[in-house]
Structure formats: C-alpha cells, structure tokens
Amino acid sequence: MNKEKIITVVDVLKKINNAVIITHKSPDADTLGSAVALCLALRKLGKYANIVVEEEISPRIEFLLEGYENLNFKPQHVISVDISSNSLIPESAPKKIDICIDHHTTNNIVAAYKLVMEDAAATGEIVFEIIKEMGIPLCKTMAKCLYAAIASDTGCFRYSNTTKKSHLITAELMDYLKDFAKVNQKMFEYESIKDFKLKQMIFANTEFLYNGTLAIAEVSKDMLDELGITLEQVDVAIVSELVKIEGVKVSALLKEKDDGVKVSLRTAEGYNAAEIAAVWGGGGHKRASGCMFEEPLQVAKQKIIDDLKIVLFEGNNGD
Ligand SMILES: [Mn+2]
C-alpha cells in the first residue's frame, strides 16, 4: 500500500520540471531536513527545486541549511513536507499544495497527491524511501539532513515511535555520515547561557495541578524581552523535561505570541497528545502535539487547565 503510494509520487516527481518544497511554521529538523534532502534529490534528477522556510529558525538546526542556495525560477508545483494542516503553512509560502508528504495521523491537507505514512517515525523516513525509489544515490548532505530529521522526531531514538525501520534507515545513512555525533550534539546538547536562564524562569513558574498529573508552564513576551531572545529560539525540549517528572501525565508549555498563544503538549503513556490537542483545533502525535489559542496567555492557560480536568481524572482513550 505504502510502496504503491511512494511509486505514484515518484512518478509525479519525475514528470515535473520544477517544484518548491514548503516546511511548517516553527520549523523543526524533520520538516527542514526532509525539505533540504528532497530538494537536493530533485536537483540531482535535473529539476529546479527550492525550499521555503520561515526566516526565524532555531540555531540548533541552522546547520541543515549550510551550503544551501535558492535557484532562480518560477515554481509551478508545490510540495509540503511534515505539514499536517493549513494553519501550519508559513505566511510566505504558497497555500495550494500539489503533493503532501507527511506522517501525522491528524493530517488534513488537501492535495492532488497525498503520501501520509502514519507508521513513519519521521517525514525524513518517507523522504528516504522516495529518494531510494528515484534511484538517486545518497550524498553526505542528504544523509545529514535525513539523519537529523529522524533523530529529531524520535528524540534521538528514545521515543516509542522509533521502529526497527528507523534504525535500518539510519544504519544506511551512517554509511554516508560519519560525524552523526556532531549532528546530535548540535541538536540535543547545544545550550546558550540565555537558553539556560530562560529554562530557569520557565521551571520557576511551572505549576503542578490535579495531584501533580498536569505540569503547566509559560513563556511570556516579557521573559523573552528580558533575555533578548525570540520565540523560535525557545527549546521545545523543555516541555519534554516536564513530562519526565514523576506522576506527570500531561505537560504543557504556553508561548505568548503577538497573535495568541502557541502550546506544546507532551504526554505519558495512556494519554494521547494528538487527541488532547485536537479539542483545541491542533494536532500531532501520540506523545507530542501542539495547538494555537487566539486568547491572551492567562485566558488560554485557564482554558487548558479547565479542559484537562476531565482528561486527567477520567483519562482519554489514547495509549
Ligand atoms: Mn515530523
């Protein structure tokens, strides 16, 4: 089933002359690494290809753009990678998508061709299979990008979404990428003094509710201004730290933006993060998800606390 879908998409990619590949808002290593790797593969096939990425990207993943340059052409086709809904398409990107490549169970993008593989740990795994099916040999840069994509979404191969296939693909990537440890270091071990100070502030205002089953924290604009950092620089790993604490079933990190509040959620086993976020119009995966609120920070926070009361006392049907 998946194989047929991959062949169909590869046939389409072989026929087109050019494409622009779009990444999701607040880009992570999966969307960005998948986009760059696919872009390079298309260029190797003799196509014109570019990527579209938001201007502000985390310094932890800037290395994925090393050596990348835009080509000058007018794109006729649009490919999305790792984007599950229209609200996650950056303002600067085209909104009409021709080919959608993703692994989110909550994907609701409308596209002429959809390749959504829910069992893939990362979109990077799907792009790996596309590149293999194209018959394009991997290179060091593609391997670096795809490794980063898979390592990012699996929490460096620790999360329950990691499969045997994730490891087999990674093993093959390692033939081309000897310094994978450097990639891990950049993505998982990088921390500036500002990052550390922000973490101190976030942890200091973390609240534990419902007998310690909910850990909820916030990043206000004032906190960011005080440290002189942007929202994109906030390490989402912080919300994962909170769900590791004994007894915590759901952790939420609320980030105040000009137009509302961006929420990242993490859950322990037995609580489906995608289902919880869906209540507020968001989406994601079993253990990690996100959503947006248009209300002010404290209003959004109270709404989350109130809505989670039922979930945390009765449980949801996630695993
Ligand atoms: Mn992903």
GROMACS .gro file of N, CA, C and O and ligand atoms in nm, residues 24 28 30-31 82 102-104 121-123 153 285, ligand 1:
model
   53
   24HIS      N    1   0.696   2.348   0.765
   24HIS     CA    2   0.593   2.404   0.854
   24HIS      C    3   0.645   2.520   0.941
   24HIS      O    4   0.765   2.539   0.955
   28ASP      N    5   1.115   2.246   1.254
   28ASP     CA    6   1.200   2.157   1.331
   28ASP      C    7   1.291   2.082   1.233
   28ASP      O    8   1.285   2.106   1.112
   30ASP      N    9   1.283   1.779   1.139
   30ASP     CA   10   1.216   1.685   1.048
   30ASP      C   11   1.168   1.757   0.922
   30ASP      O   12   1.195   1.714   0.810
   31THR      N   13   1.097   1.868   0.941
   31THR     CA   14   1.046   1.939   0.823
   31THR      C   15   1.162   1.997   0.740
   31THR      O   16   1.164   1.985   0.617
   82ASP      N   17   0.599   1.730   0.609
   82ASP     CA   18   0.579   1.731   0.755
   82ASP      C   19   0.474   1.835   0.799
   82ASP      O   20   0.472   1.873   0.914
  102ASP      N   21   0.381   1.347   0.451
  102ASP     CA   22   0.370   1.369   0.595
  102ASP      C   23   0.351   1.238   0.670
  102ASP      O   24   0.325   1.133   0.610
  103HIS      N   25   0.362   1.245   0.803
  103HIS     CA   26   0.342   1.126   0.887
  103HIS      C   27   0.249   1.151   1.005
  103HIS      O   28   0.240   1.068   1.095
  104HIS      N   29   0.183   1.267   1.007
  104HIS     CA   30   0.092   1.297   1.118
  104HIS      C   31  -0.044   1.229   1.100
  104HIS      O   32  -0.104   1.240   0.993
  121ALA      N   33   0.824   0.716   1.171
  121ALA     CA   34   0.858   0.794   1.290
  121ALA      C   35   0.882   0.941   1.255
  121ALA      O   36   0.861   1.029   1.337
  122ALA      N   37   0.927   0.963   1.131
  122ALA     CA   38   0.956   1.100   1.086
  122ALA      C   39   0.925   1.110   0.937
  122ALA      O   40   0.930   1.009   0.866
  123THR      N   41   0.897   1.231   0.891
  123THR     CA   42   0.879   1.251   0.747
  123THR      C   43   1.010   1.217   0.675
  123THR      O   44   1.011   1.170   0.561
  153ASP      N   45   1.267   1.364   1.548
  153ASP     CA   46   1.131   1.320   1.579
  153ASP      C   47   1.127   1.198   1.672
  153ASP      O   48   1.023   1.170   1.733
  285HIS      N   49   0.114   1.399   1.738
  285HIS     CA   50   0.138   1.256   1.757
  285HIS      C   51   0.085   1.211   1.894
  285HIS      O   52   0.040   1.292   1.972
  320MN      MN   53   0.771   1.515   1.181
   0.00000   0.00000   0.00000
